[in-house]
Coordinates of N, CA and C and ligand atoms in Angstrom, one line a residue:
X1 N -1.5 1.0 -6.0 CA -2.4 1.5 -4.9 C -2.6 3.0 -5.2
X2 N -3.9 3.4 -5.0 CA -4.5 4.8 -5.5 C -3.7 5.9 -4.8
X3 N -3.5 5.8 -3.5 CA -2.8 6.9 -2.9 C -1.4 7.2 -3.5
X4 N -0.7 6.1 -3.8 CA 0.7 6.1 -4.2 C 0.7 6.8 -5.7
X5 N -0.2 6.3 -6.4 CA -0.3 6.9 -7.8 C -0.7 8.4 -7.7
X6 N -1.6 8.8 -6.8 CA -1.9 10.3 -6.6 C -0.6 11.0 -6.2
X7 N 0.2 10.4 -5.4 CA 1.5 11.1 -4.9 C 2.3 11.3 -6.0
X8 N 2.6 10.2 -6.8 CA 3.4 10.2 -8.0 C 2.9 11.3 -8.9
X9 N 1.6 11.3 -9.2 CA 1.1 12.3 -10.2 C 1.2 13.7 -9.8
X10 N 1.0 14.0 -8.5 CA 1.0 15.3 -7.9 C 2.6 15.7 -8.1
X11 N 3.5 15.1 -7.6 CA 4.9 15.4 -7.7 C 5.3 15.6 -9.1
X12 N 4.9 14.7 -9.9 CA 5.3 14.8 -11.4 C 4.8 16.1 -12.0
X13 N 3.5 16.4 -11.6 CA 2.9 17.6 -12.2 C 3.6 18.9 -11.6
X14 N 4.2 18.9 -10.5 CA 4.9 20.1 -10.0 C 6.4 20.1 -10.1
X15 N 6.9 19.0 -10.9 CA 8.4 18.8 -10.7 C 9.2 20.0 -11.4
X16 N 8.6 20.6 -12.4 CA 9.5 21.6 -13.1 C 9.6 22.8 -12.3
X17 N 8.7 23.1 -11.3 CA 8.9 24.3 -10.6 C 9.2 24.0 -9.1
X18 N 9.4 22.7 -8.8 CA 9.6 22.3 -7.4 C 10.7 23.0 -6.7
X19 N 11.9 23.0 -7.4 CA 13.0 23.5 -6.6 C 12.9 24.9 -6.3
X20 N 12.3 25.8 -7.2 CA 12.2 27.1 -6.9 C 11.0 27.4 -5.9
X21 N 10.1 26.6 -5.9 CA 9.0 26.7 -5.0 C 9.4 26.5 -3.6
X22 N 10.3 25.3 -3.5 CA 10.8 24.9 -2.2 C 11.8 25.8 -1.6
X23 N 12.7 26.5 -2.5 CA 13.5 27.5 -2.0 C 12.9 28.6 -1.4
X24 N 11.8 29.0 -2.1 CA 11.1 30.1 -1.7 C 10.3 29.9 -0.3
X25 N 9.6 28.7 -0.1 CA 9.0 28.6 1.0 C 9.8 28.2 2.3
X26 N 11.0 27.8 2.0 CA 12.0 27.6 3.1 C 13.0 28.8 3.4
X27 N 12.6 29.9 2.8 CA 13.6 31.2 2.8 C 15.0 30.7 2.4
X28 N 15.1 29.9 1.4 CA 16.4 29.5 1.0 C 17.2 28.7 2.0
X29 N 16.4 28.2 2.8 CA 17.3 27.4 3.9 C 17.3 26.0 3.7
X30 N 16.5 25.5 2.8 CA 16.6 23.9 2.5 C 17.9 23.3 2.3
X31 N 18.8 23.9 1.5 CA 20.0 23.4 1.3 C 21.0 23.2 2.6
X32 N 20.7 24.3 3.4 CA 21.5 24.2 4.8 C 20.9 23.0 5.6
X33 N 19.6 22.9 5.6 CA 19.1 21.9 6.4 C 19.6 20.4 5.7
X34 N 19.5 20.3 4.5 CA 19.9 19.0 3.9 C 21.4 18.7 4.1
X35 N 22.3 19.8 4.2 CA 23.6 19.7 4.5 C 23.8 19.3 5.9
X36 N 23.0 19.8 6.8 CA 23.0 19.3 8.2 C 22.6 17.7 8.3
X37 N 21.7 17.3 7.5 CA 21.1 16.0 7.4 C 22.4 15.1 6.9
X38 N 23.0 15.7 5.8 CA 24.1 14.8 5.4 C 25.3 14.6 6.2
X39 N 25.6 15.7 7.0 CA 26.6 15.6 8.0 C 26.6 14.4 8.9
X40 N 25.2 14.2 9.2 CA 24.9 13.0 10.1 C 25.2 11.6 9.5
X41 N 25.4 11.7 8.2 CA 25.7 10.4 7.7 C 27.0 10.4 6.8
X42 N 27.9 11.3 7.3 CA 29.2 11.4 6.7 C 30.1 10.2 6.9
X43 N 30.8 9.8 5.9 CA 31.5 8.6 5.8 C 30.9 7.5 5.1
X44 N 29.5 7.6 4.8 CA 28.9 6.5 4.3 C 29.5 6.3 2.8
X45 N 29.8 4.9 2.5 CA 30.2 4.7 1.3 C 29.1 4.4 0.1
X46 N 28.0 3.8 0.7 CA 26.8 3.8 -0.1 C 25.7 4.6 0.5
X47 N 25.0 5.5 -0.1 CA 24.1 6.3 0.4 C 22.8 6.2 -0.5
X48 N 21.7 6.0 0.3 CA 20.5 5.9 -0.5 C 19.5 7.0 0.1
X49 N 19.0 7.7 -0.9 CA 18.2 9.0 -0.7 C 16.8 8.5 -1.0
X50 N 15.9 8.4 -0.1 CA 14.6 7.9 -0.3 C 13.5 9.0 -0.5
X51 N 12.8 8.9 -1.6 CA 12.0 10.1 -2.0 C 12.9 11.2 -2.3
X52 N 13.7 10.9 -3.1 CA 14.8 11.8 -3.6 C 14.3 13.0 -4.4
X53 N 13.2 12.9 -5.0 CA 12.5 14.1 -5.8 C 13.5 14.5 -6.8
X54 N 13.9 15.8 -6.9 CA 14.7 16.3 -7.9 C 16.3 16.1 -7.6
X55 N 16.5 15.3 -6.6 CA 17.8 14.9 -6.4 C 18.9 15.8 -5.7
X56 N 18.3 17.0 -5.1 CA 19.1 18.0 -4.3 C 20.0 17.3 -3.3
X57 N 19.5 16.3 -2.6 CA 20.3 15.9 -1.5 C 21.5 15.0 -2.0
X58 N 21.3 14.2 -2.9 CA 22.4 13.5 -3.6 C 23.5 14.4 -4.3
X59 N 23.0 15.5 -4.9 CA 23.8 16.4 -5.5 C 24.7 17.1 -4.5
X60 N 24.3 17.1 -3.3 CA 25.2 17.8 -2.3 C 26.0 16.7 -1.5
X61 N 25.7 15.5 -1.6 CA 26.4 14.3 -0.9 C 27.8 14.2 -1.5
X62 N 28.6 13.5 -0.6 CA 30.1 13.1 -1.0 C 30.1 12.3 -2.4
X63 N 30.6 13.0 -3.3 CA 30.7 12.4 -4.7 C 31.5 11.1 -4.8
X64 N 32.3 10.8 -3.7 CA 33.1 9.5 -3.5 C 32.3 8.4 -3.2
X65 N 31.1 8.7 -2.7 CA 30.1 7.7 -2.2 C 29.3 7.2 -3.4
X66 N 28.7 6.0 -3.3 CA 27.9 5.4 -4.3 C 26.5 6.0 -3.9
X67 N 26.0 6.9 -4.7 CA 24.7 7.7 -4.4 C 23.6 7.1 -5.3
X68 N 22.6 6.7 -4.5 CA 21.4 6.1 -5.4 C 20.1 6.9 -4.6
X69 N 19.3 7.2 -5.6 CA 17.9 7.9 -5.0 C 16.7 7.2 -5.6
X70 N 15.7 7.0 -4.7 CA 14.5 6.2 -5.3 C 13.4 7.2 -5.1
X71 N 12.3 7.1 -5.9 CA 11.1 8.0 -5.9 C 10.0 7.4 -6.6
X72 N 8.7 7.7 -6.2 CA 7.6 7.2 -6.9 C 7.4 8.0 -8.2
X73 N 7.9 9.2 -8.3 CA 7.5 10.1 -9.4 C 8.5 10.1 -10.5
X74 N 8.1 9.8 -11.7 CA 9.0 9.7 -12.8 C 9.5 11.1 -13.1
X75 N 8.5 12.0 -13.2 CA 8.8 13.5 -13.5 C 9.9 14.0 -12.6
X76 N 9.9 13.7 -11.2 CA 10.9 14.3 -10.3 C 12.1 13.6 -10.6
X77 N 12.1 12.3 -10.9 CA 13.4 11.4 -11.2 C 14.0 12.0 -12.5
X78 N 13.3 12.4 -13.5 CA 13.9 12.9 -14.8 C 14.7 14.1 -14.5
X79 N 14.1 15.0 -13.7 CA 15.0 16.1 -13.2 C 16.1 15.8 -12.6
X80 N 16.1 15.0 -11.5 CA 17.3 14.5 -10.8 C 18.2 14.0 -11.6
X81 N 18.0 13.3 -12.5 CA 18.9 12.6 -13.5 C 19.7 13.5 -14.3
X82 N 19.0 14.6 -14.7 CA 19.7 15.7 -15.5 C 20.8 16.4 -14.7
X83 N 20.4 16.5 -13.4 CA 21.3 17.2 -12.4 C 22.5 16.5 -12.0
X84 N 22.4 15.2 -11.8 CA 23.3 14.2 -11.2 C 23.5 13.0 -12.0
X85 N 24.4 13.1 -13.1 CA 24.5 11.9 -14.0 C 25.4 10.9 -13.3
X86 N 26.0 11.4 -12.2 CA 26.9 10.3 -11.6 C 25.9 9.5 -10.6
X87 N 24.9 10.0 -10.3 CA 23.9 9.3 -9.2 C 23.1 8.2 -10.0
X88 N 22.8 7.3 -9.2 CA 21.8 6.3 -9.7 C 20.4 6.7 -9.3
X89 N 19.5 6.5 -10.2 CA 18.0 6.9 -9.7 C 17.1 5.9 -10.2
X90 N 16.2 5.3 -9.3 CA 15.3 4.2 -9.5 C 13.8 4.6 -9.3
X91 N 13.0 4.2 -10.1 CA 11.6 4.4 -9.8 C 11.2 3.3 -8.8
X92 N 11.1 3.6 -7.7 CA 10.6 2.6 -6.7 C 10.0 3.1 -5.5
X93 N 9.3 2.1 -4.7 CA 8.6 2.5 -3.7 C 9.4 2.2 -2.3
X94 N 9.4 3.4 -1.3 CA 10.1 3.2 -0.2 C 9.6 2.1 0.7
X95 N 8.4 1.5 0.5 CA 7.9 0.5 1.2 C 8.2 -0.9 0.7
X96 N 8.9 -1.0 -0.4 CA 9.3 -2.1 -1.0 C 10.5 -1.9 -1.9
X97 N 11.7 -1.8 -1.3 CA 12.9 -1.3 -2.0 C 13.7 -2.4 -2.7
X98 N 13.9 -2.2 -3.9 CA 14.6 -3.2 -4.8 C 16.1 -3.4 -4.6
X99 N 16.5 -3.4 -3.3 CA 17.9 -3.5 -2.9 C 18.1 -4.7 -2.0
X100 N 19.3 -5.1 -2.0 CA 19.8 -6.3 -1.2 C 19.8 -6.1 0.3
X101 N 19.6 -7.0 1.1 CA 19.8 -6.9 2.5 C 21.1 -6.4 2.9
X102 N 21.2 -5.5 3.8 CA 22.5 -5.1 4.3 C 23.4 -4.6 3.2
X103 N 22.8 -3.8 2.4 CA 23.6 -3.3 1.2 C 24.0 -1.8 1.2
X104 N 23.6 -1.2 2.4 CA 23.7 0.3 2.3 C 24.1 0.8 3.7
X105 N 25.0 1.8 3.6 CA 25.6 2.4 4.9 C 24.7 3.4 5.5
X106 N 23.9 4.1 4.6 CA 23.2 5.1 5.4 C 21.9 5.5 4.3
X107 N 20.9 5.9 5.1 CA 19.6 6.2 4.3 C 19.2 7.7 4.7
X108 N 18.9 8.6 3.8 CA 18.4 9.8 4.2 C 16.9 10.1 3.7
X109 N 16.1 10.9 4.3 CA 14.8 11.3 3.8 C 14.6 12.7 4.0
X110 N 14.4 13.5 3.0 CA 14.2 14.9 3.2 C 12.8 15.2 2.7
X111 N 12.0 15.6 3.8 CA 10.6 16.1 3.6 C 9.8 14.9 2.8
X112 N 10.0 13.7 3.3 CA 9.4 12.5 2.7 C 8.6 11.7 3.8
X113 N 9.1 11.7 4.8 CA 8.6 10.7 5.8 C 7.1 10.8 6.0
X114 N 6.6 12.1 6.2 CA 5.2 12.2 6.5 C 4.3 11.9 5.3
X115 N 5.0 11.7 4.0 CA 4.2 11.3 2.8 C 4.1 9.8 2.8
X116 N 4.9 9.1 3.6 CA 4.7 7.6 3.3 C 3.4 7.0 4.0
X117 N 3.0 6.1 3.2 CA 1.5 5.5 3.5 C 1.7 4.6 4.7
X118 N 2.7 3.8 4.6 CA 2.7 2.7 5.7 C 4.2 2.9 6.3
X119 N 4.4 3.8 7.3 CA 5.7 4.0 7.9 C 6.4 2.8 8.5
X120 N 5.6 2.0 9.1 CA 6.2 0.8 9.8 C 6.9 -0.1 8.8
X121 N 6.1 -0.2 7.5 CA 6.7 -1.0 6.5 C 8.0 -0.3 5.9
X122 N 8.0 0.8 5.8 CA 9.2 1.6 5.3 C 10.4 1.4 6.2
X123 N 10.1 1.4 7.6 CA 11.3 1.3 8.6 C 11.6 -0.2 8.6
X124 N 10.7 -1.2 8.3 CA 11.1 -2.5 8.2 C 12.1 -2.8 7.0
X125 N 11.7 -2.0 6.0 CA 12.6 -2.1 4.7 C 13.9 -1.4 4.9
X126 N 13.9 -0.3 5.6 CA 15.1 0.5 5.7 C 16.0 -0.3 6.6
X127 N 15.5 -1.0 7.7 CA 16.3 -1.8 8.6 C 16.8 -3.0 7.7
X128 N 16.1 -3.6 6.9 CA 16.6 -4.7 6.0 C 17.9 -4.3 5.1
X129 N 17.5 -3.1 4.6 CA 18.6 -2.7 3.6 C 19.8 -2.1 4.1
X130 N 19.6 -1.6 5.4 CA 20.8 -1.0 6.1 C 21.6 -2.0 6.5
X131 N 23.1 -1.7 6.6 CA 24.1 -2.6 7.2 C 23.8 -2.5 8.8
X132 N 24.3 -3.5 9.5 CA 24.2 -3.3 11.0 C 24.8 -2.1 11.4
X133 N 24.2 -1.2 12.3 CA 24.6 0.0 12.7 C 24.6 1.1 11.7
X134 N 24.0 0.8 10.5 CA 23.8 1.8 9.5 C 22.9 2.9 9.9
X135 N 23.1 4.1 9.3 CA 22.5 5.3 9.8 C 21.3 5.8 9.0
X136 N 20.3 6.2 9.7 CA 19.1 6.8 9.1 C 19.0 8.3 9.5
X137 N 18.8 9.2 8.5 CA 18.6 10.6 9.0 C 17.4 11.2 8.3
X138 N 16.4 11.8 9.1 CA 15.1 12.2 8.6 C 15.1 13.7 8.8
X139 N 14.8 14.5 7.7 CA 14.6 15.9 7.8 C 13.1 16.0 7.5
X140 N 12.4 16.6 8.4 CA 10.9 16.9 8.1 C 10.3 18.1 8.9
X141 N 9.0 18.3 8.7 CA 8.3 19.3 9.3 C 7.7 18.8 10.5
X142 N 8.0 19.4 11.7 CA 7.3 19.1 12.9 C 5.9 19.3 13.0
X143 N 5.1 18.5 13.7 CA 3.8 18.8 14.1 C 3.8 19.7 15.1
X144 N 3.2 21.0 15.0 CA 3.3 21.9 16.1 C 1.9 22.4 16.3
X145 N 1.7 23.4 17.3 CA 0.3 23.6 17.7 C -0.6 24.1 16.8
X146 N -0.1 24.7 15.6 CA -0.8 25.2 14.5 C -1.4 24.2 13.6
X147 N -0.7 23.0 13.7 CA -1.2 21.9 12.6 C -2.6 21.5 12.7
X148 N -3.1 21.2 13.9 CA -4.5 20.8 14.0 C -5.5 22.0 13.4
X149 N -5.0 23.2 13.8 CA -5.8 24.2 13.5 C -5.9 24.5 11.8
X150 N -4.8 24.2 11.3 CA -4.5 24.3 9.8 C -5.5 23.2 9.2
X151 N -5.3 22.0 9.9 CA -6.2 20.9 9.2 C -7.8 21.2 9.3
X152 N -8.1 21.7 10.5 CA -9.5 22.2 10.6 C -10.1 23.1 9.6
X153 N -9.1 24.1 9.3 CA -9.5 25.1 8.3 C -9.7 24.5 7.0
X154 N -8.7 23.7 6.7 CA -8.7 23.0 5.3 C -9.8 22.1 5.0
X155 N -10.2 21.5 6.1 CA -11.2 20.3 6.1 C -12.6 20.9 6.0
X156 N -12.7 22.1 6.7 CA -14.1 22.6 6.7 C -14.1 24.1 6.2
X157 N -13.4 25.2 6.8 CA -13.7 26.4 6.3 C -13.4 26.8 5.1
X158 N -12.2 26.4 4.6 CA -11.7 26.7 3.2 C -11.9 25.6 2.2
X159 N -12.6 24.6 2.6 CA -12.5 23.3 1.7 C -13.1 23.8 0.3
X160 N -14.3 24.5 0.2 CA -14.8 24.8 -1.2 C -13.7 25.3 -2.0
X161 N -13.0 26.3 -1.5 CA -12.1 27.2 -2.1 C -10.9 26.2 -2.6
X162 N -10.5 25.4 -1.8 CA -9.4 24.4 -2.2 C -9.8 23.4 -3.1
X163 N -11.0 22.9 -3.1 CA -11.6 21.9 -4.1 C -11.6 22.7 -5.4
X164 N -12.1 23.9 -5.5 CA -12.2 24.7 -6.6 C -10.7 24.9 -7.3
X165 N -9.8 25.3 -6.5 CA -8.4 25.7 -7.0 C -7.6 24.5 -7.3
X166 N -7.7 23.6 -6.5 CA -6.8 22.3 -6.7 C -7.4 21.1 -7.2
X167 N -8.8 20.8 -7.0 CA -9.4 19.6 -7.2 C -9.3 18.7 -6.1
X168 N -10.3 17.7 -5.9 CA -10.4 16.9 -4.8 C -9.2 16.2 -4.3
X169 N -8.5 15.5 -5.4 CA -7.5 14.6 -5.1 C -6.3 15.4 -4.4
X170 N -5.9 16.7 -5.1 CA -4.8 17.4 -4.5 C -5.2 17.9 -3.2
X171 N -6.3 18.5 -3.0 CA -6.8 19.0 -1.7 C -6.6 17.9 -0.7
X172 N -7.3 16.7 -0.9 CA -7.2 15.7 0.2 C -5.7 15.3 0.4
X173 N -4.9 15.3 -0.6 CA -3.5 14.9 -0.4 C -2.8 15.9 0.5
X174 N -3.0 17.4 0.3 CA -2.5 18.3 1.1 C -2.8 18.2 2.7
X175 N -4.0 17.9 2.8 CA -4.7 17.6 4.3 C -4.0 16.4 4.9
X176 N -4.0 15.4 4.0 CA -3.4 14.1 4.6 C -2.0 14.3 5.0
X177 N -1.2 15.0 4.1 CA 0.3 15.2 4.4 C 0.4 16.0 5.6
X178 N -0.4 16.9 5.9 CA -0.4 17.8 7.2 C -0.7 16.9 8.3
X179 N -1.9 16.2 8.2 CA -2.3 15.3 9.3 C -1.3 14.1 9.8
X180 N -0.6 13.9 8.6 CA 0.5 12.7 8.9 C 1.8 13.2 9.4
X181 N 1.9 14.5 9.7 CA 3.3 15.0 10.2 C 3.2 14.5 11.7
X182 N 4.4 14.2 12.3 CA 4.7 13.8 13.4 C 5.6 14.8 14.3
X183 N 5.3 14.9 15.6 CA 6.3 15.8 16.4 C 7.4 14.7 16.7
X184 N 8.5 15.3 17.3 CA 9.7 14.6 17.4 C 9.6 13.4 18.4
X185 N 8.7 13.5 19.3 CA 8.5 12.4 20.3 C 7.8 11.2 19.6
X186 N 6.8 11.5 18.7 CA 6.1 10.5 18.0 C 7.0 9.8 17.0
X187 N 7.9 10.6 16.3 CA 8.8 10.0 15.4 C 9.8 9.1 16.2
X188 N 10.4 9.6 17.3 CA 11.2 8.8 18.0 C 10.7 7.5 18.5
X189 N 9.4 7.5 18.8 CA 8.7 6.3 19.2 C 8.6 5.2 18.1
X190 N 8.3 5.9 17.1 CA 8.2 4.9 15.9 C 9.5 4.3 15.4
X191 N 10.5 5.2 15.5 CA 11.9 4.6 15.2 C 12.3 3.6 16.0
X192 N 12.0 3.8 17.5 CA 12.6 2.9 18.4 C 11.7 1.6 18.4
X193 N 10.4 1.8 18.0 CA 9.5 0.5 17.9 C 10.0 -0.4 16.7
X194 N 10.7 0.2 15.9 CA 11.1 -0.6 14.7 C 12.6 -0.8 14.4
X195 N 13.3 -1.0 15.6 CA 14.7 -1.4 15.6 C 15.8 -0.3 15.3
X196 N 15.5 1.0 15.7 CA 16.5 2.0 15.5 C 16.6 2.7 16.8
X197 N 17.8 3.2 17.0 CA 18.1 4.1 18.2 C 18.3 5.5 17.7
X198 N 17.5 6.6 18.4 CA 17.7 7.8 18.1 C 18.9 8.4 18.7
X199 N 19.9 9.0 17.9 CA 21.1 9.5 18.4 C 21.1 11.0 18.6
X200 N 20.3 11.7 17.8 CA 20.4 13.2 17.9 C 19.1 13.8 17.2
X201 N 18.7 14.8 17.9 CA 17.6 15.7 17.1 C 18.0 17.1 17.1
X202 N 18.0 17.7 15.9 CA 18.3 19.1 15.7 C 17.1 19.7 15.1
X203 N 16.9 21.1 15.6 CA 15.8 21.8 15.2 C 16.2 23.0 14.4
X204 N 15.3 23.4 13.5 CA 15.6 24.6 12.7 C 14.3 25.4 12.6
X205 N 14.5 26.7 12.1 CA 13.3 27.5 11.9 C 12.1 27.5 13.1
X206 N 12.8 27.8 14.2 CA 11.9 28.0 15.4 C 11.3 26.6 15.8
X207 N 12.0 25.6 15.4 CA 11.4 24.2 15.7 C 10.3 23.6 14.7
X208 N 10.2 24.3 13.6 CA 9.2 23.9 12.7 C 9.7 22.8 11.9
X209 N 11.1 22.8 11.8 CA 11.8 21.7 11.0 C 12.6 21.0 11.9
X210 N 12.7 19.7 11.9 CA 13.7 18.9 12.6 C 14.5 17.9 11.7
X211 N 15.7 17.6 12.2 CA 16.6 16.6 11.6 C 16.7 15.6 12.7
X212 N 16.2 14.3 12.6 CA 16.4 13.3 13.5 C 17.4 12.2 13.0
X213 N 18.4 12.0 13.6 CA 19.4 11.0 13.3 C 19.2 9.7 14.0
X214 N 19.4 8.6 13.4 CA 19.1 7.4 14.1 C 20.0 6.2 13.7
X215 N 20.1 5.2 14.3 CA 21.1 4.0 13.9 C 20.4 2.8 14.1
X216 N 20.5 2.0 13.1 CA 20.0 0.5 13.1 C 20.6 -0.1 14.3
X217 N 19.8 -0.7 15.1 CA 20.3 -1.5 16.2 C 20.6 -3.0 15.7
Ligands
LIG1 C1 8.2 16.8 -0.8 S1 9.0 15.8 -1.9 C2 10.7 15.9 -1.4 C3 11.7 15.6 -2.4 C4 13.2 15.8 -1.9 N1 13.6 14.7 -1.0 C5 13.4 17.2 -1.5 O1 13.9 17.3 -0.3 O2 13.3 18.2 -2.1 C6 8.5 14.1 -1.4 C7 8.9 13.2 -2.4 O3 8.7 11.8 -1.9 C8 8.2 11.0 -2.9 N2 7.6 9.9 -2.2 C9 6.4 10.0 -1.6 N3 6.0 8.7 -1.2 C10 7.1 7.8 -1.6 C11 7.3 6.4 -1.5 N4 6.3 5.6 -0.9 N5 8.3 6.0 -2.2 C12 9.2 6.6 -2.8 N6 9.0 7.9 -2.9 C13 7.9 8.5 -2.5 C14 7.4 12.0 -3.8 O4 7.2 11.4 -5.1 C15 8.1 13.2 -3.7 O5 9.1 13.3 -4.9

């Protein structure tokens, strides 16, 4: 599908500088947030990190656990593999995961949920792959009052500049991933409509970032 190919291409093209960039734009807080997310799935013997990117989440996870990451981007996975040779990495789509039913204790997603094309399909898959009462922890950017304003600017006022600097595909991808962000209430509703119970929400960076913990019902 075209949008997934674009996602994979974009992340592969930025993969070499991704970690430095992410550290900078999160004021070096990303690892703390990921650790907070990992605390929510502590004790998991099999951990699946969806949209694992360069593998930072798995690198910080319990080395005793079976750690597996999937991603659409081969470029990101190659870097992940170099960093964590004990982890398993698979080029796969979150919406159609190549894992057995009830095979996994916990699933994490760091900065991925809003990139998913069909979130209901992903949640259906997550529910299938997780064991009963398995845990799902999602770290992402909250939709806040500035989001619609930013989208308006990007769609209309600074669109020509964006198209020149990044090209149409990347620019539309940036807009879409902003538009696709959810506030915690919206995320909670989606999770609950798909067979998960939300157990905790934690906020960071003045509420711009959230970590939502849920359990398969
Ligand atoms: C913003 S990066 C986050 C990477 C990493 N989790 C982190 O926190 O640094 C989003 C990642 O999700 C991946 N991704 C997006 N849609 C996906 C899908 N449907 N299936 C698997 N991976 C996906 C992208 O390729 C990209 O590597």
